Short mmCIF file of C-alpha atoms in Angstrom, two decimals:
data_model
loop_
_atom_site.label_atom_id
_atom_site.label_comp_id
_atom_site.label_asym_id
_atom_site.label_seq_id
_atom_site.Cartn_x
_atom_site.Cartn_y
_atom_site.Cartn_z
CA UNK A 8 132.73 80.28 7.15
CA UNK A 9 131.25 77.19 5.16
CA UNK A 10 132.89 73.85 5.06
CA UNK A 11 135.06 73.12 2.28
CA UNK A 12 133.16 71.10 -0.88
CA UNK A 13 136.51 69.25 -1.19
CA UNK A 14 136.34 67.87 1.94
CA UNK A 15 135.78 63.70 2.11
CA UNK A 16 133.71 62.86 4.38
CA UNK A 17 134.20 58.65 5.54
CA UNK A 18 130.58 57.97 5.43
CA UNK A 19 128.35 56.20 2.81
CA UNK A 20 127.83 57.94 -0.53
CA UNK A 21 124.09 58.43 -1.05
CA UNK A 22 121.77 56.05 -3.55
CA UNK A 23 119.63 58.93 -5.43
CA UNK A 24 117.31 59.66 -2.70
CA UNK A 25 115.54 62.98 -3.13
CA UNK A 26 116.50 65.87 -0.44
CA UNK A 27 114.83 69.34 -0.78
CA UNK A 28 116.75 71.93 0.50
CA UNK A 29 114.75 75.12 2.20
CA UNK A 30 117.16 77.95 3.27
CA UNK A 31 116.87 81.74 1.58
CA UNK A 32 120.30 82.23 1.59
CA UNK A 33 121.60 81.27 -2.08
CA UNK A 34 125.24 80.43 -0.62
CA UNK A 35 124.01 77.99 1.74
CA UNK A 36 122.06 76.62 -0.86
CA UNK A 37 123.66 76.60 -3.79
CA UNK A 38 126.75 74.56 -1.20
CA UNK A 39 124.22 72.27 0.02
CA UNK A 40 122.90 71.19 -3.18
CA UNK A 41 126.21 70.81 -5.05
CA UNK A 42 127.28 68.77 -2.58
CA UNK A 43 124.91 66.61 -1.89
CA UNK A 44 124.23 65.81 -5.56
CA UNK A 45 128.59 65.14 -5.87
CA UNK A 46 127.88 62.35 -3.00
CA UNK A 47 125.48 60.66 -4.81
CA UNK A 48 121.38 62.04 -3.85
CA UNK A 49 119.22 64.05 -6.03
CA UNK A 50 118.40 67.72 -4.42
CA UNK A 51 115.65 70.23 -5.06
CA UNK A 52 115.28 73.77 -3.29
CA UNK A 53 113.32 76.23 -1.91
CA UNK A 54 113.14 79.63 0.17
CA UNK A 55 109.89 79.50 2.21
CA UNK A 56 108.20 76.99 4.20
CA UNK A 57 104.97 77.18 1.91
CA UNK A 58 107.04 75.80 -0.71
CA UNK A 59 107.71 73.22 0.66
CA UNK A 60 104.58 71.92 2.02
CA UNK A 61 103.04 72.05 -1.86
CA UNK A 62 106.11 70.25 -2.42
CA UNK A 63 105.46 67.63 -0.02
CA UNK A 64 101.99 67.37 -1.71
CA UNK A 65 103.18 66.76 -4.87
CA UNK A 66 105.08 63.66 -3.99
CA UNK A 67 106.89 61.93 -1.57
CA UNK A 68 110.28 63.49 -0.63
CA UNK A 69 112.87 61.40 1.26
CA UNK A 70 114.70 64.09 3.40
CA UNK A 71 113.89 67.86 4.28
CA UNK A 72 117.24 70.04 5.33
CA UNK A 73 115.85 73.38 6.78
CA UNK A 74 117.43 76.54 7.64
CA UNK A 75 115.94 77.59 10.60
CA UNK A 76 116.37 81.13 9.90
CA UNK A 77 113.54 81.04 7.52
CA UNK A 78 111.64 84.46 7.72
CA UNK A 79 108.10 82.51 7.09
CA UNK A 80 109.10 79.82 9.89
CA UNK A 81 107.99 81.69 12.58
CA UNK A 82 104.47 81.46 13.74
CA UNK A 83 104.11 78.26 11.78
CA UNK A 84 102.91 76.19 14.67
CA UNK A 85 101.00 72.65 15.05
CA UNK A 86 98.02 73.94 14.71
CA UNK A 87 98.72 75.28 11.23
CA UNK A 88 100.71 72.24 9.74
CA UNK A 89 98.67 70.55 7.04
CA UNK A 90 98.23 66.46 7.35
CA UNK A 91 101.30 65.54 4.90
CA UNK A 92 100.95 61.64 3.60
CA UNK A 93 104.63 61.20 3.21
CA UNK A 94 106.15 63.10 6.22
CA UNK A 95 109.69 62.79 5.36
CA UNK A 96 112.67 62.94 8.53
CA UNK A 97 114.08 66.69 8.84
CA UNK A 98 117.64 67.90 9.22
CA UNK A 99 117.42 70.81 11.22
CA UNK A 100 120.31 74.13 10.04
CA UNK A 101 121.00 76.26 13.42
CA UNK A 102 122.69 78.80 14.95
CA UNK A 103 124.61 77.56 18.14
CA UNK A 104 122.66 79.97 20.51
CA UNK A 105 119.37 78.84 19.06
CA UNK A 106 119.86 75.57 19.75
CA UNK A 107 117.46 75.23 23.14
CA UNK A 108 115.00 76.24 21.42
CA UNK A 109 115.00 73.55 19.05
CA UNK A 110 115.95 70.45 21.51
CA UNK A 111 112.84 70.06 23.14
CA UNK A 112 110.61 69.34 19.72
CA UNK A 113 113.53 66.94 18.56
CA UNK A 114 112.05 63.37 18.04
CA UNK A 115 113.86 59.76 17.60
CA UNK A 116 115.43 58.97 14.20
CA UNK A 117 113.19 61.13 12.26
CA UNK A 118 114.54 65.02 13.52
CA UNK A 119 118.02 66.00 13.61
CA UNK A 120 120.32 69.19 13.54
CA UNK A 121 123.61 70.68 12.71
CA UNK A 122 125.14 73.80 14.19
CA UNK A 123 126.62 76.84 12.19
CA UNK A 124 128.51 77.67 10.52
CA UNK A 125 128.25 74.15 8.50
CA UNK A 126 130.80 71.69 8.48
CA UNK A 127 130.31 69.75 5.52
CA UNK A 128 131.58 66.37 6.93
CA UNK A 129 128.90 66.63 9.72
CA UNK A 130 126.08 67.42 7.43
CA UNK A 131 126.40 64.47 4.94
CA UNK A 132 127.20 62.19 8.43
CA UNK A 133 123.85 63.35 9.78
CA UNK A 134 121.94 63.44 6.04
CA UNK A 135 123.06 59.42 5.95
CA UNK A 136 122.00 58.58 9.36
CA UNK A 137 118.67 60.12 8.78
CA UNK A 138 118.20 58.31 5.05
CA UNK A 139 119.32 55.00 6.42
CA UNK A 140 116.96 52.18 5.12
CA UNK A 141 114.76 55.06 3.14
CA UNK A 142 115.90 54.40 -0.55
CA UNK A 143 113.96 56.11 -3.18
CA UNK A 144 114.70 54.44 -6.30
CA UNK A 145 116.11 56.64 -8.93
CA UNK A 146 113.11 56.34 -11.30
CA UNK A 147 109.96 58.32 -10.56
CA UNK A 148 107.42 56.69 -9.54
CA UNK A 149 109.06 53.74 -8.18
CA UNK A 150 109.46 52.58 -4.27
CA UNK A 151 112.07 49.94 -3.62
CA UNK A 152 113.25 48.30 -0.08
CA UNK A 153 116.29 45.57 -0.99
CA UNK A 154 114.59 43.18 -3.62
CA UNK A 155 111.05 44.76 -3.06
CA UNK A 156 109.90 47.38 -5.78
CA UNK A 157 106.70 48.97 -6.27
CA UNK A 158 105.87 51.26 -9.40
CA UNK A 159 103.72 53.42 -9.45
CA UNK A 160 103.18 53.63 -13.29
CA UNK A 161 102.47 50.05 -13.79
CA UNK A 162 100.63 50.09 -10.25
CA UNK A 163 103.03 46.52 -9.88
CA UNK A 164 104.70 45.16 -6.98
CA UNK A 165 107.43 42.30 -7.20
CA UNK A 166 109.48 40.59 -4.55
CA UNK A 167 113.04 39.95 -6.46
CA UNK A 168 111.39 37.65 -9.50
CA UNK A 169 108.00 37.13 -7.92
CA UNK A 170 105.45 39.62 -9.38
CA UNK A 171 103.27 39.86 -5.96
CA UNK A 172 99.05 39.69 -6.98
CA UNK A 173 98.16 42.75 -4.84
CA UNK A 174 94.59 44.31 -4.31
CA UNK A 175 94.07 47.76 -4.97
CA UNK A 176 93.83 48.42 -1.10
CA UNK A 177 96.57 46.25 -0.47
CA UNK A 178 98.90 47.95 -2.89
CA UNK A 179 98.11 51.35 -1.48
CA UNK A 180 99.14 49.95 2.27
CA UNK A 181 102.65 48.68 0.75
CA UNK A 182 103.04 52.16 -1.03
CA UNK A 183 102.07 53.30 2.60
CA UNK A 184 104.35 51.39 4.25
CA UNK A 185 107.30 51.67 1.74
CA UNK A 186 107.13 55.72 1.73
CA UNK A 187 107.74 55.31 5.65
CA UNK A 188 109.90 52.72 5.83
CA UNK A 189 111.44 51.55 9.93
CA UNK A 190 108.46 54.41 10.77
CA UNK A 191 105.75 52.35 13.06
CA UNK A 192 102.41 53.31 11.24
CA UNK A 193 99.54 53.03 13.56
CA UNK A 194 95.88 51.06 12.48
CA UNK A 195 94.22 54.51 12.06
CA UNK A 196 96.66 56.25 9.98
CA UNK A 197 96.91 53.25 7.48
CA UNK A 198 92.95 53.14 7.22
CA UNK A 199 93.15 57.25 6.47
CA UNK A 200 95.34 56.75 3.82
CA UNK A 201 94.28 52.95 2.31
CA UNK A 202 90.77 54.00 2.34
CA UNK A 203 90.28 57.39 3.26
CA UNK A 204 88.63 56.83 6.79
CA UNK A 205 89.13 55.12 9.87
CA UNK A 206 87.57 51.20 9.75
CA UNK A 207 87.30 48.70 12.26
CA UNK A 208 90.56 47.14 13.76
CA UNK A 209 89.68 44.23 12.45
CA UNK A 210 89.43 44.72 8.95
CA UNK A 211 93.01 46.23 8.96
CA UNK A 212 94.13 42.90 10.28
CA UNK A 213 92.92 40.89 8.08
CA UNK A 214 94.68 43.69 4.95
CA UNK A 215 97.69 43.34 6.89
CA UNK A 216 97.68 40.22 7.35
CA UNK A 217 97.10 39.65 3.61
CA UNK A 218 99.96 41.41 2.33
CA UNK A 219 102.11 40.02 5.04
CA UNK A 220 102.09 36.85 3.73
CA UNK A 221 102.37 37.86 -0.15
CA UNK A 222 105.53 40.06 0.64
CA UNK A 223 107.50 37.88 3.36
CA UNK A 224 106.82 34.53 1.04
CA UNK A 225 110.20 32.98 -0.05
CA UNK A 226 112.01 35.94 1.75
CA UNK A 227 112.97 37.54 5.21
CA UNK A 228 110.25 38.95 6.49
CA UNK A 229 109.97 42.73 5.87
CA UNK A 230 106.49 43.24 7.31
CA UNK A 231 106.44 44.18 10.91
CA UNK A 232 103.79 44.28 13.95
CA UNK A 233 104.96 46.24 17.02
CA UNK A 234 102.20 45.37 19.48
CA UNK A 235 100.12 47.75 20.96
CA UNK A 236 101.34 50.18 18.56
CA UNK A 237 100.88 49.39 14.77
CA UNK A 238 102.79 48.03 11.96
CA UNK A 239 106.41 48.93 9.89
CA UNK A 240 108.07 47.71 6.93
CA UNK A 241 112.02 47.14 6.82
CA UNK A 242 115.03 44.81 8.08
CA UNK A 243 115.88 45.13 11.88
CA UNK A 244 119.26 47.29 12.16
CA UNK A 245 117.81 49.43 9.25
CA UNK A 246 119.92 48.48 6.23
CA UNK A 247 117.72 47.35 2.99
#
């Protein structure tokens, strides 16, 4: 049996980040949805895990919850899983005796899980620690962290007041970095997606380095290095 909707939950109501929902069950759905969109995020849903990767293509997508149960889930392994852009963190829906099957593929901060049936309370506890620090602003098109906010319509970045004078290359890396916000991005995945191949260490460096100092001027700084590793966006302790 399902958690009650009416239950109240004592964790932080959401800010109109964008979770798609994947389960083929229309109850499960249909409770999911309604209640994530009463606490404050913006849902979307679909039945099959093809869905949901042309989703992902489409645009970025702040949280995945998946039923594990999906017919079309089995099978689909590494070697089959297109390169996604924006790989959002995933809330994992499972069935108590599948759960050792799942626990070995579950990562840091970015994978999590609930048990059924659902307890409502649980899921919206797990849904927030997963979104922490990954606000989507309500408008399309528009990436914000605290007083940074990038749009894609005007292709403009400010910082609070401060209109920031970006490259094109150097406004693709913020997008980058915004869309994967407290995720470490390494030097080759930034040059895939700034300029579609991998360039010399170097030269992402100096780009970094660039938009470092346009984005942390006047401000605490909100552009990372983790040595050895690659390069994040966000406040430590995760809250924007």
């Amino acid at each position: 049996m399902y958690g009650s909707i009416s239950e109240k939950p004592s964790v932080a109501r959401g800010e109109g980040q964008h979770v798609l929902i994947v389960a083929d069950d229309p109850g499960t759905s249909e409770l999911l949805s309604t209640t994530l969109e009463l606490a404050g995020y913006r849902t979307g849903t679909t039945t099959t895990v093809g869905e949901v990767v042309a989703r992902l293509a489409e645009g970025p997508v702040d949280l995945v919850v998946l039923d594990t149960t999906l017919p079309d889930l089995e099978g689909f392994d590494e070697g089959r899983r297109p390169v996604i852009a924006h790989r959002p963190p995933v809330l994992l829906l499972t069935a108590y005796d599948e759960l050792g099957k799942i626990i070995p593929e579950l990562g840091l901060g970015e994978l999590d899980y609930v048990t059924k049936p659902l307890r409502i309370a649980e899921v919206l506890a797990r849904v927030h620690v997963l979104l922490r620090g990954r606000v989507l602003s309500r408008r399309e098109g528009v990436l914000d962290y605290g007083d940074l906010v990038l749009d894609d319509g005007t292709c403009q970045a400010r910082r609070g007041q401060r209109v920031l004078d970006l490259t094109p290359a150097e406004f693709r890396l913020l997008r980058h970095l915004l869309g994967n916000a407290h995720k470490v991005l390494s030097k080759e995945q930034i040059a895939r997606y700034v300029w579609g191949e991998y360039r010399g260490d170097n030269a992402i460096e100096q780009l970094v380095s660039r938009l470092r100092r346009k984005v942390n001027q006047g401000g605490p700084a909100l552009i990372h290095t983790r040595r050895g590793f690659g390069y994040w966006l966000g406040r430590p302790g995760g809250k924007a």
